[in-house]
Short mmCIF file of C-alpha atoms in Angstrom, two decimals:
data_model
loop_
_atom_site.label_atom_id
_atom_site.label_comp_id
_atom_site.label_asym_id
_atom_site.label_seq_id
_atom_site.Cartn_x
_atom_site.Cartn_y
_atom_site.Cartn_z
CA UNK A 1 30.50 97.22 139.95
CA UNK A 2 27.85 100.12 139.53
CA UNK A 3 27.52 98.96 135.86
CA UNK A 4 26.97 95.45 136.19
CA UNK A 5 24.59 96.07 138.48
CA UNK A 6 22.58 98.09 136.20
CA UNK A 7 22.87 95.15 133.59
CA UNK A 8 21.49 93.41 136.23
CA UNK A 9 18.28 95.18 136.02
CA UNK A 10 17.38 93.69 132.58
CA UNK A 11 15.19 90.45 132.30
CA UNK A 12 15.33 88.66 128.57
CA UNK A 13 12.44 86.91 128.76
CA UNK A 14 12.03 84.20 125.63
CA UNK A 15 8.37 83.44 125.18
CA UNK A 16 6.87 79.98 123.89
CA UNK A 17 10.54 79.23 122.35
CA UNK A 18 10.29 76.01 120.38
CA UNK A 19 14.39 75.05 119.44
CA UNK A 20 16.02 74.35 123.03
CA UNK A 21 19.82 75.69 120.66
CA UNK A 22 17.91 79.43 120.40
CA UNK A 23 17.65 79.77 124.20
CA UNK A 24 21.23 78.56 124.57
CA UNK A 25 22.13 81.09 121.58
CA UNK A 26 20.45 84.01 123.62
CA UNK A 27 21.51 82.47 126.91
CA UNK A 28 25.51 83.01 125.48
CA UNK A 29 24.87 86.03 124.24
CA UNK A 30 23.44 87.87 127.28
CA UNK A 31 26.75 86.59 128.67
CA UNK A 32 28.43 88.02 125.62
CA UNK A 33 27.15 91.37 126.54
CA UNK A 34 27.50 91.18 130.18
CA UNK A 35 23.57 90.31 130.93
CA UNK A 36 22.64 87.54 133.68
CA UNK A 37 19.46 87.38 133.94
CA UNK A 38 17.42 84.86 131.70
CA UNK A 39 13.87 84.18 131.84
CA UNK A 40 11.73 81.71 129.85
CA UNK A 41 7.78 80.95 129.54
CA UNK A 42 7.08 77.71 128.28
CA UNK A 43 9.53 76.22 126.62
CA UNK A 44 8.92 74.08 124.10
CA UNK A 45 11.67 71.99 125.34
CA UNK A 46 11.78 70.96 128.98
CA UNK A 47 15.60 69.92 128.69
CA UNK A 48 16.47 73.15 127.15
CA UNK A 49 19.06 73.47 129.91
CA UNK A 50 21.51 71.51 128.89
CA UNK A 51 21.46 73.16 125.13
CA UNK A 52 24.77 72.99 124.11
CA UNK A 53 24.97 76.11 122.04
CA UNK A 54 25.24 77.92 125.61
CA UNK A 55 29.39 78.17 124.56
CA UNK A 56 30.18 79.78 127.80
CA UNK A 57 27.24 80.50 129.00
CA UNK A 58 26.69 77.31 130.99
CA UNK A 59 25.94 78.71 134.36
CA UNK A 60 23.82 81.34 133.23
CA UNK A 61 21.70 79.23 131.25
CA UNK A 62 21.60 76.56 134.63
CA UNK A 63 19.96 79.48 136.31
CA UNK A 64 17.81 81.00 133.97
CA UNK A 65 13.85 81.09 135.59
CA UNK A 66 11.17 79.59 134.30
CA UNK A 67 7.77 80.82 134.56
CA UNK A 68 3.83 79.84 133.21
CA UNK A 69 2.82 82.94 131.95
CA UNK A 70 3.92 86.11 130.92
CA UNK A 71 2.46 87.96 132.98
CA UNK A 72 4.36 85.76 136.09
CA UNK A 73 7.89 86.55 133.81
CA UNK A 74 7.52 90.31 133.87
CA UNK A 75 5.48 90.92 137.51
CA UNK A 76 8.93 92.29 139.19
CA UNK A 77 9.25 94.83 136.11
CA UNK A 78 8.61 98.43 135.83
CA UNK A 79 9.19 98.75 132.22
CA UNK A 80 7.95 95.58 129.54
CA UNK A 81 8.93 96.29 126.20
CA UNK A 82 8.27 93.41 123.25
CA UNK A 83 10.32 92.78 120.32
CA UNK A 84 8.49 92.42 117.02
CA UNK A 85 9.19 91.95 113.30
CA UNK A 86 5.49 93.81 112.79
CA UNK A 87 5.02 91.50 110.03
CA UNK A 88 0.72 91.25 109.30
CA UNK A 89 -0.09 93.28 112.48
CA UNK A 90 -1.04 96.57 113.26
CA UNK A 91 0.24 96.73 116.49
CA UNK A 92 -1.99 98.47 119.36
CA UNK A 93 1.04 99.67 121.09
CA UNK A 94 3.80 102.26 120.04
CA UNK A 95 6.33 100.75 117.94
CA UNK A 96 10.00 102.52 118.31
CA UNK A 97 12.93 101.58 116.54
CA UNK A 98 15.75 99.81 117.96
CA UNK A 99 17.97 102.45 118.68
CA UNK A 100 14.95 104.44 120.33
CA UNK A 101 14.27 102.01 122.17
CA UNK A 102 17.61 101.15 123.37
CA UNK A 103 18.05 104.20 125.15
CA UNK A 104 14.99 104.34 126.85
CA UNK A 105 15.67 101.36 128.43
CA UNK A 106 18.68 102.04 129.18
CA UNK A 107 17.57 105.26 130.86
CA UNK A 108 14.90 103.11 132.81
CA UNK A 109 17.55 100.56 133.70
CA UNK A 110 19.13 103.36 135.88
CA UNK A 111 16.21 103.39 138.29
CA UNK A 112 14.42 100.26 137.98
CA UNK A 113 14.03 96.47 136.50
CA UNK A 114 13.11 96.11 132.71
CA UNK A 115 11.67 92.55 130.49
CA UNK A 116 12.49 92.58 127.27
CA UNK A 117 10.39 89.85 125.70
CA UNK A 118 11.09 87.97 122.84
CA UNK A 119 8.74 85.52 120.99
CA UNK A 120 8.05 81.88 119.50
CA UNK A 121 10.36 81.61 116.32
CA UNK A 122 7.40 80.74 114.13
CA UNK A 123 4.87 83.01 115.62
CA UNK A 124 6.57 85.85 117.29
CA UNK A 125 4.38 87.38 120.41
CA UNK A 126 1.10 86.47 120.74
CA UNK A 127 -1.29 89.27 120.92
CA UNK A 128 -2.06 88.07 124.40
CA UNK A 129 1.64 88.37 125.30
CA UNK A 130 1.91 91.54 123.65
CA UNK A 131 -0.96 92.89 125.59
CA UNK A 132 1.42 92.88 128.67
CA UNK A 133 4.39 95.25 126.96
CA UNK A 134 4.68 99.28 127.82
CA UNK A 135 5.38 99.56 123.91
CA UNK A 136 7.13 97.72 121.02
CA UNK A 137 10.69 97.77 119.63
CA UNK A 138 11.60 96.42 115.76
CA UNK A 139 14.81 95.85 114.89
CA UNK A 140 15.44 97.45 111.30
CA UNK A 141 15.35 94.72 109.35
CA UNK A 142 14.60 94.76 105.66
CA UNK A 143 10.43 94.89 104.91
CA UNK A 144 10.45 92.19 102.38
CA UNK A 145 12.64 89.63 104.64
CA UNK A 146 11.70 91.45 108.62
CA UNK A 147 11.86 87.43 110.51
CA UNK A 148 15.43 87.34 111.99
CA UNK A 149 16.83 84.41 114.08
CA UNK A 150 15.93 84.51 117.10
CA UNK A 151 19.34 83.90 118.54
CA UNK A 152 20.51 86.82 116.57
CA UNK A 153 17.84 88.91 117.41
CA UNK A 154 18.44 88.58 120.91
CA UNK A 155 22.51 89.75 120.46
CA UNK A 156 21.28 92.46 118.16
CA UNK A 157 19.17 94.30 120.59
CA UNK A 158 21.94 93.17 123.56
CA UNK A 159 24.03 94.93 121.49
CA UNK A 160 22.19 98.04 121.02
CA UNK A 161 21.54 98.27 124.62
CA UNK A 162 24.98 98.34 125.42
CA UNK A 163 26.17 100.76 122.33
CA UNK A 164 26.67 103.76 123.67
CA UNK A 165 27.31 102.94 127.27
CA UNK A 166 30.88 103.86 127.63
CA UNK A 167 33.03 106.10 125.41
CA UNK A 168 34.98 104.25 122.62
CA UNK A 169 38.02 103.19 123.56
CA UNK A 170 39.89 100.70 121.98
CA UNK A 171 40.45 102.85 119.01
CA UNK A 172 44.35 103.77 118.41
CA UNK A 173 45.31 106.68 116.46
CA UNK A 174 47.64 106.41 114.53
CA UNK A 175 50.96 108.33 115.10
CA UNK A 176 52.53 110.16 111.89
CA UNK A 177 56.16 110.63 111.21
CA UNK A 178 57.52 113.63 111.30
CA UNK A 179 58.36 115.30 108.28
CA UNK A 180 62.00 115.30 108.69
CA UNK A 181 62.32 111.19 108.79
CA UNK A 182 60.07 111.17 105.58
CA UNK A 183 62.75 113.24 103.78
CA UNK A 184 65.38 111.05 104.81
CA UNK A 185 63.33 108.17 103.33
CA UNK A 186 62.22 110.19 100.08
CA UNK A 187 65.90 111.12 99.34
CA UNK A 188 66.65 107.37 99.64
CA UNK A 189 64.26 106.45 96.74
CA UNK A 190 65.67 109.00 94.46
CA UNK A 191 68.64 107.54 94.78
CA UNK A 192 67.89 103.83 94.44
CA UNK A 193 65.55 105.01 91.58
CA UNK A 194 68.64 106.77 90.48
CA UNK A 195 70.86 103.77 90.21
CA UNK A 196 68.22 101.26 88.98
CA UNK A 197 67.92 103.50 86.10
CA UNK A 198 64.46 104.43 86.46
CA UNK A 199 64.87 108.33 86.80
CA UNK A 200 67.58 109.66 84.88
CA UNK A 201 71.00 110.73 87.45
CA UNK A 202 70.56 113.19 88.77
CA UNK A 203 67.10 113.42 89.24
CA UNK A 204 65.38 116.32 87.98
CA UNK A 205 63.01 118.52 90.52
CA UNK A 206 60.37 117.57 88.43
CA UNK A 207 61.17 113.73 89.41
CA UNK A 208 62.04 115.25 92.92
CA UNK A 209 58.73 116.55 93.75
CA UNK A 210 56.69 113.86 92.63
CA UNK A 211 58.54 111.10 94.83
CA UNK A 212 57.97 113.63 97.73
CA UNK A 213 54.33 113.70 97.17
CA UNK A 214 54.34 110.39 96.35
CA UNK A 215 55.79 109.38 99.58
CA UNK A 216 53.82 111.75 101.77
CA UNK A 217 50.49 110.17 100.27
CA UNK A 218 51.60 107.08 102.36
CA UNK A 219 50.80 109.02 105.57
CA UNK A 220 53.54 106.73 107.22
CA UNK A 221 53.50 105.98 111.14
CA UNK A 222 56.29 107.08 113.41
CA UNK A 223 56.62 103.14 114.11
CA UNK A 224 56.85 102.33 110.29
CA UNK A 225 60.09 104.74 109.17
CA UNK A 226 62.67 102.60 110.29
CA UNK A 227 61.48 99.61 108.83
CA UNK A 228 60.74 101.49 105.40
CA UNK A 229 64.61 102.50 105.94
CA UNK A 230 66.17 99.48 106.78
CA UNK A 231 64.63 97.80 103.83
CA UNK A 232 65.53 100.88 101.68
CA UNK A 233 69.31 100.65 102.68
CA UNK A 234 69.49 97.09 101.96
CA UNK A 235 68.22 97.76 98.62
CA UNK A 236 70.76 100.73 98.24
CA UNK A 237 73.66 98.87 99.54
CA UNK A 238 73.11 96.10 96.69
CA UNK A 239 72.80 98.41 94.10
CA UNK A 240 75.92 100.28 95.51
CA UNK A 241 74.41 103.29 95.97
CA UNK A 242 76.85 105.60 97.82
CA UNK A 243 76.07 106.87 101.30
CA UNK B 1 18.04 101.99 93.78
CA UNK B 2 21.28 104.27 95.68
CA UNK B 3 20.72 102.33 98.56
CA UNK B 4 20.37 98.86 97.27
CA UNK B 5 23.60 99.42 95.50
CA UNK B 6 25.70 100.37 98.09
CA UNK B 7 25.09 97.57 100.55
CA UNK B 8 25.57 95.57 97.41
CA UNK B 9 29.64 96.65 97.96
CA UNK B 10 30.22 94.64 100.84
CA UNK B 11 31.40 91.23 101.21
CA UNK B 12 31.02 88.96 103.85
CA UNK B 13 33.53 86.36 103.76
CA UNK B 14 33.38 83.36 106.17
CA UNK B 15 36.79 81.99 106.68
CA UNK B 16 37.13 77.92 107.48
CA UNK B 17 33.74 77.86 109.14
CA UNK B 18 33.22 74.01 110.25
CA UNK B 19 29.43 74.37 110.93
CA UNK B 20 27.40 74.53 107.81
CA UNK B 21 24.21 76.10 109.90
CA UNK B 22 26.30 79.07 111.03
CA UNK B 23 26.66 79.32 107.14
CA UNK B 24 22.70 79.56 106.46
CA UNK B 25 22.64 81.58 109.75
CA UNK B 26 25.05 84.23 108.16
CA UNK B 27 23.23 84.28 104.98
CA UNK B 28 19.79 84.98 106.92
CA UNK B 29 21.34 87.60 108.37
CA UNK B 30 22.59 89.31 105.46
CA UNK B 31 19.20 88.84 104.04
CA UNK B 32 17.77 90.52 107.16
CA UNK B 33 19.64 93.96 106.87
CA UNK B 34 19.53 94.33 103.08
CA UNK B 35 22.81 92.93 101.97
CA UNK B 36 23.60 90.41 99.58
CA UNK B 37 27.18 89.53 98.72
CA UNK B 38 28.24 86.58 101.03
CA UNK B 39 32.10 84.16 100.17
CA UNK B 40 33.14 81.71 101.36
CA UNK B 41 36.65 80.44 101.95
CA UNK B 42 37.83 76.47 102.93
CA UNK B 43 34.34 75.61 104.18
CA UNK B 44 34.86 72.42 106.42
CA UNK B 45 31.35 70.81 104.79
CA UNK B 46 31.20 71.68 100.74
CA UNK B 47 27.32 70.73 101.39
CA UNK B 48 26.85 74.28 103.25
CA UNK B 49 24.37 75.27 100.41
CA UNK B 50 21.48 73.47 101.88
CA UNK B 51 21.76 74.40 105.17
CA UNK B 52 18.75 75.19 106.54
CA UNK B 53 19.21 77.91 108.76
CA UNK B 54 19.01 80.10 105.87
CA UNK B 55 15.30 80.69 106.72
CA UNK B 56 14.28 83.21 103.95
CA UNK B 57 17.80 83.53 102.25
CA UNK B 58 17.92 80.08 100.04
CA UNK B 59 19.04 82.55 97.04
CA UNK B 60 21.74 84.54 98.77
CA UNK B 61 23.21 81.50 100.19
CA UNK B 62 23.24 79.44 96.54
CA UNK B 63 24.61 82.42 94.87
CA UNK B 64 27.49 82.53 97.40
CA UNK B 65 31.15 82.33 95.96
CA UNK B 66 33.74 79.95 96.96
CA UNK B 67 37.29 81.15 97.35
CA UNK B 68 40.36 78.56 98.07
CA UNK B 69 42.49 81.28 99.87
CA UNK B 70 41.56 84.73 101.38
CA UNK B 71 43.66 86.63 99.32
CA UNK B 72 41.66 85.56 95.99
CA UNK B 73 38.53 85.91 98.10
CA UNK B 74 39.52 89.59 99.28
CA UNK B 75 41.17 90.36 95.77
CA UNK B 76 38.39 92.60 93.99
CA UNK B 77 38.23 94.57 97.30
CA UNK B 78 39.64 98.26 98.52
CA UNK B 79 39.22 97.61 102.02
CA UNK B 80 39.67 94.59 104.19
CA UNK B 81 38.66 93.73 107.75
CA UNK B 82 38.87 91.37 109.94
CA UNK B 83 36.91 90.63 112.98
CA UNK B 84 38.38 89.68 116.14
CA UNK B 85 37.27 88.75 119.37
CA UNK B 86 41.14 89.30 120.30
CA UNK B 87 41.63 86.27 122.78
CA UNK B 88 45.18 85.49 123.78
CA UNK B 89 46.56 87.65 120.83
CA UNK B 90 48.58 90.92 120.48
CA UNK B 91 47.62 92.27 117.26
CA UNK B 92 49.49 93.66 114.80
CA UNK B 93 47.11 95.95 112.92
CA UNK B 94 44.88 98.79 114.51
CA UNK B 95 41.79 97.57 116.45
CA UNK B 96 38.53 99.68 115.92
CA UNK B 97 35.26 99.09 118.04
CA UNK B 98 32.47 98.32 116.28
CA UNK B 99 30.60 101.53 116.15
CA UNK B 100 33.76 103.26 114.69
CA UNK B 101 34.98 100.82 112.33
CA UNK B 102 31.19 100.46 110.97
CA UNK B 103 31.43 104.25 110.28
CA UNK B 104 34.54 103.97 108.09
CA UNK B 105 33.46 101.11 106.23
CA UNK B 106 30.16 102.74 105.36
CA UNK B 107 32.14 105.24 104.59
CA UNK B 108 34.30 103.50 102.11
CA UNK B 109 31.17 101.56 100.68
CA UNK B 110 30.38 105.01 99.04
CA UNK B 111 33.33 104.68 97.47
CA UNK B 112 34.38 100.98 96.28
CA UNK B 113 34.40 97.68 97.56
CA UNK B 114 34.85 96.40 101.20
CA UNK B 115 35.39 92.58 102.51
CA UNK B 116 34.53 91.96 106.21
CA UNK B 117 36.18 88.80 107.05
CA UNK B 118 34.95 86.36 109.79
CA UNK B 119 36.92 82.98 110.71
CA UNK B 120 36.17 79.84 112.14
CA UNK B 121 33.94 79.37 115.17
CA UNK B 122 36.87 77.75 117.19
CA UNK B 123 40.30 79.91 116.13
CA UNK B 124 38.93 82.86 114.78
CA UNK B 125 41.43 84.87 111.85
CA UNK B 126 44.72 83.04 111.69
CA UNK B 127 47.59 85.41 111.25
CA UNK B 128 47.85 84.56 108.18
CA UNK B 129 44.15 85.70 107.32
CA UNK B 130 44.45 89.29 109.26
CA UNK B 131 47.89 89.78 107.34
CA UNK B 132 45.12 90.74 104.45
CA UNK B 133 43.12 93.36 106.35
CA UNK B 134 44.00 97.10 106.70
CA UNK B 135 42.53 97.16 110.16
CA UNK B 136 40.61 94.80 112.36
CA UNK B 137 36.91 95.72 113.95
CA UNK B 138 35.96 94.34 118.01
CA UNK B 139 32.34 93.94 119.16
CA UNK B 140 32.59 95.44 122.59
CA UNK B 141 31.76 91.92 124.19
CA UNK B 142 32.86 90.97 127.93
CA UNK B 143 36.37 90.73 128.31
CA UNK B 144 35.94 87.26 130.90
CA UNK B 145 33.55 85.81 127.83
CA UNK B 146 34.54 87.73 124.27
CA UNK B 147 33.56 84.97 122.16
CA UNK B 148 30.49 84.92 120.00
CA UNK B 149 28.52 82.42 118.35
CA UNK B 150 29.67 83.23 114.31
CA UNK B 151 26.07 83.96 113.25
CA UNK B 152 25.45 86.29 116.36
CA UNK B 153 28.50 87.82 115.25
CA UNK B 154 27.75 88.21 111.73
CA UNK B 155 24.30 89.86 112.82
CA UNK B 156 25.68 92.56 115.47
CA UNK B 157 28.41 93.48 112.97
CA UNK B 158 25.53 94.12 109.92
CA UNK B 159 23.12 96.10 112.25
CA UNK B 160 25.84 98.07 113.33
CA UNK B 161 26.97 99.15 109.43
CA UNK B 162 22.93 99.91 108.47
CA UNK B 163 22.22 101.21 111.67
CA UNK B 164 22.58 105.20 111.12
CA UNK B 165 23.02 104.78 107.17
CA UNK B 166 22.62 108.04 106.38
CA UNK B 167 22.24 109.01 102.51
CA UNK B 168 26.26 108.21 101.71
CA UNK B 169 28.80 111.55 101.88
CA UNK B 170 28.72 114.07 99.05
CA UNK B 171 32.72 114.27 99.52
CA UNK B 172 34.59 111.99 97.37
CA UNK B 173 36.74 109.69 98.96
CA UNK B 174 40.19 108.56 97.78
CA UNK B 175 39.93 105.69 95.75
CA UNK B 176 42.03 102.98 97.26
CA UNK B 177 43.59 100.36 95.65
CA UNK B 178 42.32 96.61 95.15
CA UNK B 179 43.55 93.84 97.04
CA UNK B 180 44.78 91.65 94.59
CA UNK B 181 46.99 95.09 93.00
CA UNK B 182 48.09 95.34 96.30
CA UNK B 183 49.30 91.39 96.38
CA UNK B 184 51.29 92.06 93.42
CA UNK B 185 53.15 94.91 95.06
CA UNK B 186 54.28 93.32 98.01
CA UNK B 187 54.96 90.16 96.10
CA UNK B 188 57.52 92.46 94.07
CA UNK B 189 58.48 93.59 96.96
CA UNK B 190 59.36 90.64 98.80
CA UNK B 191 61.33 89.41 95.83
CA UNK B 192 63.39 92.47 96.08
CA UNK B 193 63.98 91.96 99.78
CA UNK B 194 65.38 88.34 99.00
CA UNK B 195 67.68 89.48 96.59
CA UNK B 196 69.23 92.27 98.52
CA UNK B 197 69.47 89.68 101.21
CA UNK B 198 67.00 91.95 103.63
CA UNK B 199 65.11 88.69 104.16
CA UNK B 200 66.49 85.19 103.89
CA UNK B 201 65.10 83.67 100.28
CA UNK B 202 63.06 82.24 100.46
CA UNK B 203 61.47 84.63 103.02
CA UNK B 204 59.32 82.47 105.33
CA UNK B 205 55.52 82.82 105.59
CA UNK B 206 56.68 85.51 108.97
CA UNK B 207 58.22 87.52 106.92
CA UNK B 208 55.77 87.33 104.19
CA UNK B 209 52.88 88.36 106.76
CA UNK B 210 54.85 91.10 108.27
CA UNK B 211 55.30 92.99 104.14
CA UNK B 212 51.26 92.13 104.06
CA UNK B 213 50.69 94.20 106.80
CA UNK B 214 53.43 96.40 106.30
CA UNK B 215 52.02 97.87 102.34
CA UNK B 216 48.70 97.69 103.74
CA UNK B 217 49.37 100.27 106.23
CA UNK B 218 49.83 102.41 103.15
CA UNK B 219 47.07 102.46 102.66
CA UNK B 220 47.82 103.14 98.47
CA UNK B 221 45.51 105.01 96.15
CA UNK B 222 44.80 102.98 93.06
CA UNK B 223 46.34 105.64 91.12
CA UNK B 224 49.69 105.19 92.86
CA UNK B 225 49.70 101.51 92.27
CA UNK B 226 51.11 101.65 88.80
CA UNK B 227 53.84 104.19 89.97
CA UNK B 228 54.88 102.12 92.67
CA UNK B 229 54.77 98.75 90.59
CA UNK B 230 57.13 100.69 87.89
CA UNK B 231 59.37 101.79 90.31
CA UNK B 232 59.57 98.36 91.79
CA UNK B 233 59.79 96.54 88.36
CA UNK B 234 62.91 98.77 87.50
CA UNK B 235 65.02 97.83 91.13
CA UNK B 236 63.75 94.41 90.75
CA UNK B 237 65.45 94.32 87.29
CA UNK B 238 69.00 95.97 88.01
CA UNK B 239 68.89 92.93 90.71
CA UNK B 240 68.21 90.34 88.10
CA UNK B 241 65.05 89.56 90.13
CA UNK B 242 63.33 86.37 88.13
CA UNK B 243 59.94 87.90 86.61
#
């Protein structure tokens, strides 16, 4: 509950956008990222409620707010912050990176309400608009090709907001066999080898060793042995290799 | 130069995408971070060339390859992941979040080739298509709304792999096998199965995904390919396995 309320504290506020499909892009992927609060500033698009690339995001979009001005969009804010591509400006305002940026307002988030404004997909933010933002982020985006979507923008720096904020979870490691249930399966293959003819009978330790590294380069799981047996037996039992 | 070429070493392959603008959306976005290899497989429109959502990336997207199936799309490729949004589904291969599995593929892109894979905007990666990746990478999205637009997707993923690119590890990695050297092995290998009656023959496409998975967990080294192969060739013969 504590974190979604701190989510909570974010305002995306989409500035002069002209395609009604971008806000429903951003509108889904706040919802993606577990944001709720949309705002927009003249819309090009009066109907843009009913955009249908808001895939799941239906509700949110329904009560996004609209405002005039900017300066209406961000009044309940402590912390503005515009997104830019920089392209042909020298910006008056510090310019962080994403990832910078991303923490800061995620720091800020903990005690307070933040806009992060995003602007026309032609034009980007006016310098008017700019003129109400603490300080700039850019999304590292190649110099010779900066202009992103501004749908993916949007999920890009949703995405970097939310980064870091718990520890990494979902990630499995992997559990290795033990050494002894490798050995049973390495003295298997010798002997299949063995009576397919490809080593000669019996193999030498030469031809030993190099199956046993061979085998322990597969870094097999626990979970994987018996399989790797079962198949290996079937093998040996056609080629009748003895017990 | 460095740089240029090692973002060149990904591929990102859209899967049976139905909507030609998430495409030219993709394509942008590659454009965006600095990357440049995009494929194709089973497009639903064979007109996606033109689409015009590939503001700034007309080149990329023209030079794109076409694949029929995943495994010829994937075949020139040492490492191959799916993404998954993970709805309704109990996967088989080891999920990585984002930020981790973007550190071992830009760790493998120092190294050799990697394919990200990406499927439709409806189903996502059939079983069939994850039975060709080593692992499969989640963006940490909302559990009660996981699914992303594909070009959102596509975007989040890229920023993610360029986002700390640090100048690549001194260390060499083990050079892993290709896909389609791979395919050959556990084509053998399935062959073998049938005759020693391990698997039905012919083994259904269940069986067939299972081995996928199963020699991809190996993880090989291209240097053990040939060994392996050998090995296999020789059992496959003393069965009278059909070349």
């Amino acid at each position: 509950l504590a974190a979604a309320l701190e989510l909570d504290r974010l305002r995306v506020v989409l500035v002069s956008t002209r395609n009604p499909l971008n806000i429903g892009a951003a509108a889904r992927a706040l919802s993606n990222f577990g944001f709720s609060r949309l705002r927009v500033v003249n819309p090009f698009e009066p109907s843009f409620r009913e955009a249908r690339s808001a895939v799941g995001a239906a509700s949110l979009l329904r009560e996004a707010e609209q405002f005039p001005s900017v300066a209406e969009a961000v009044a309940d804010c402590s912390l503005v912050v515009g997104t830019s591509a920089l392209r042909n400006r020298d910006p008056e305002q510090p310019v962080r990176r994403l990832e910078e940026g991303a923490r800061l307002i995620r720091r800020r988030m903990a005690s307070g309400t933040v806009a992060l404004l995003f602007g026309s997909e032609k034009l980007g933010l006016s310098n008017e608009d700019l003129s109400h933002c603490h300080w700039l982020m850019r999304i590292p985006t190649q110099e010779a090709h900066g202009s992103m979507n501004l749908g993916q923008a949007v999920a890009v720096s949703l995405y970097a907001l939310i980064r870091d904020r718990r520890p990494a979870a979902l990630a499995v490691e992997k559990s290795y066999a033990r050494s002894g249930d490798v050995d049973r399966l390495d003295s298997l293959l010798v002997k299949i080898l063995e009576a397919s003819g490809y080593v000669k009978e019996p193999a030498s330790a030469v031809s030993r060793n190099k199956m046993r590294r061979l085998v322990r380069r597969l870094q097999l799981s626990r979970e994987d042995i018996p399989v790797w047996l079962g198949m290996l037996r079937q093998i040996a039992w056609k080629l009748n290799v003895p017990e």
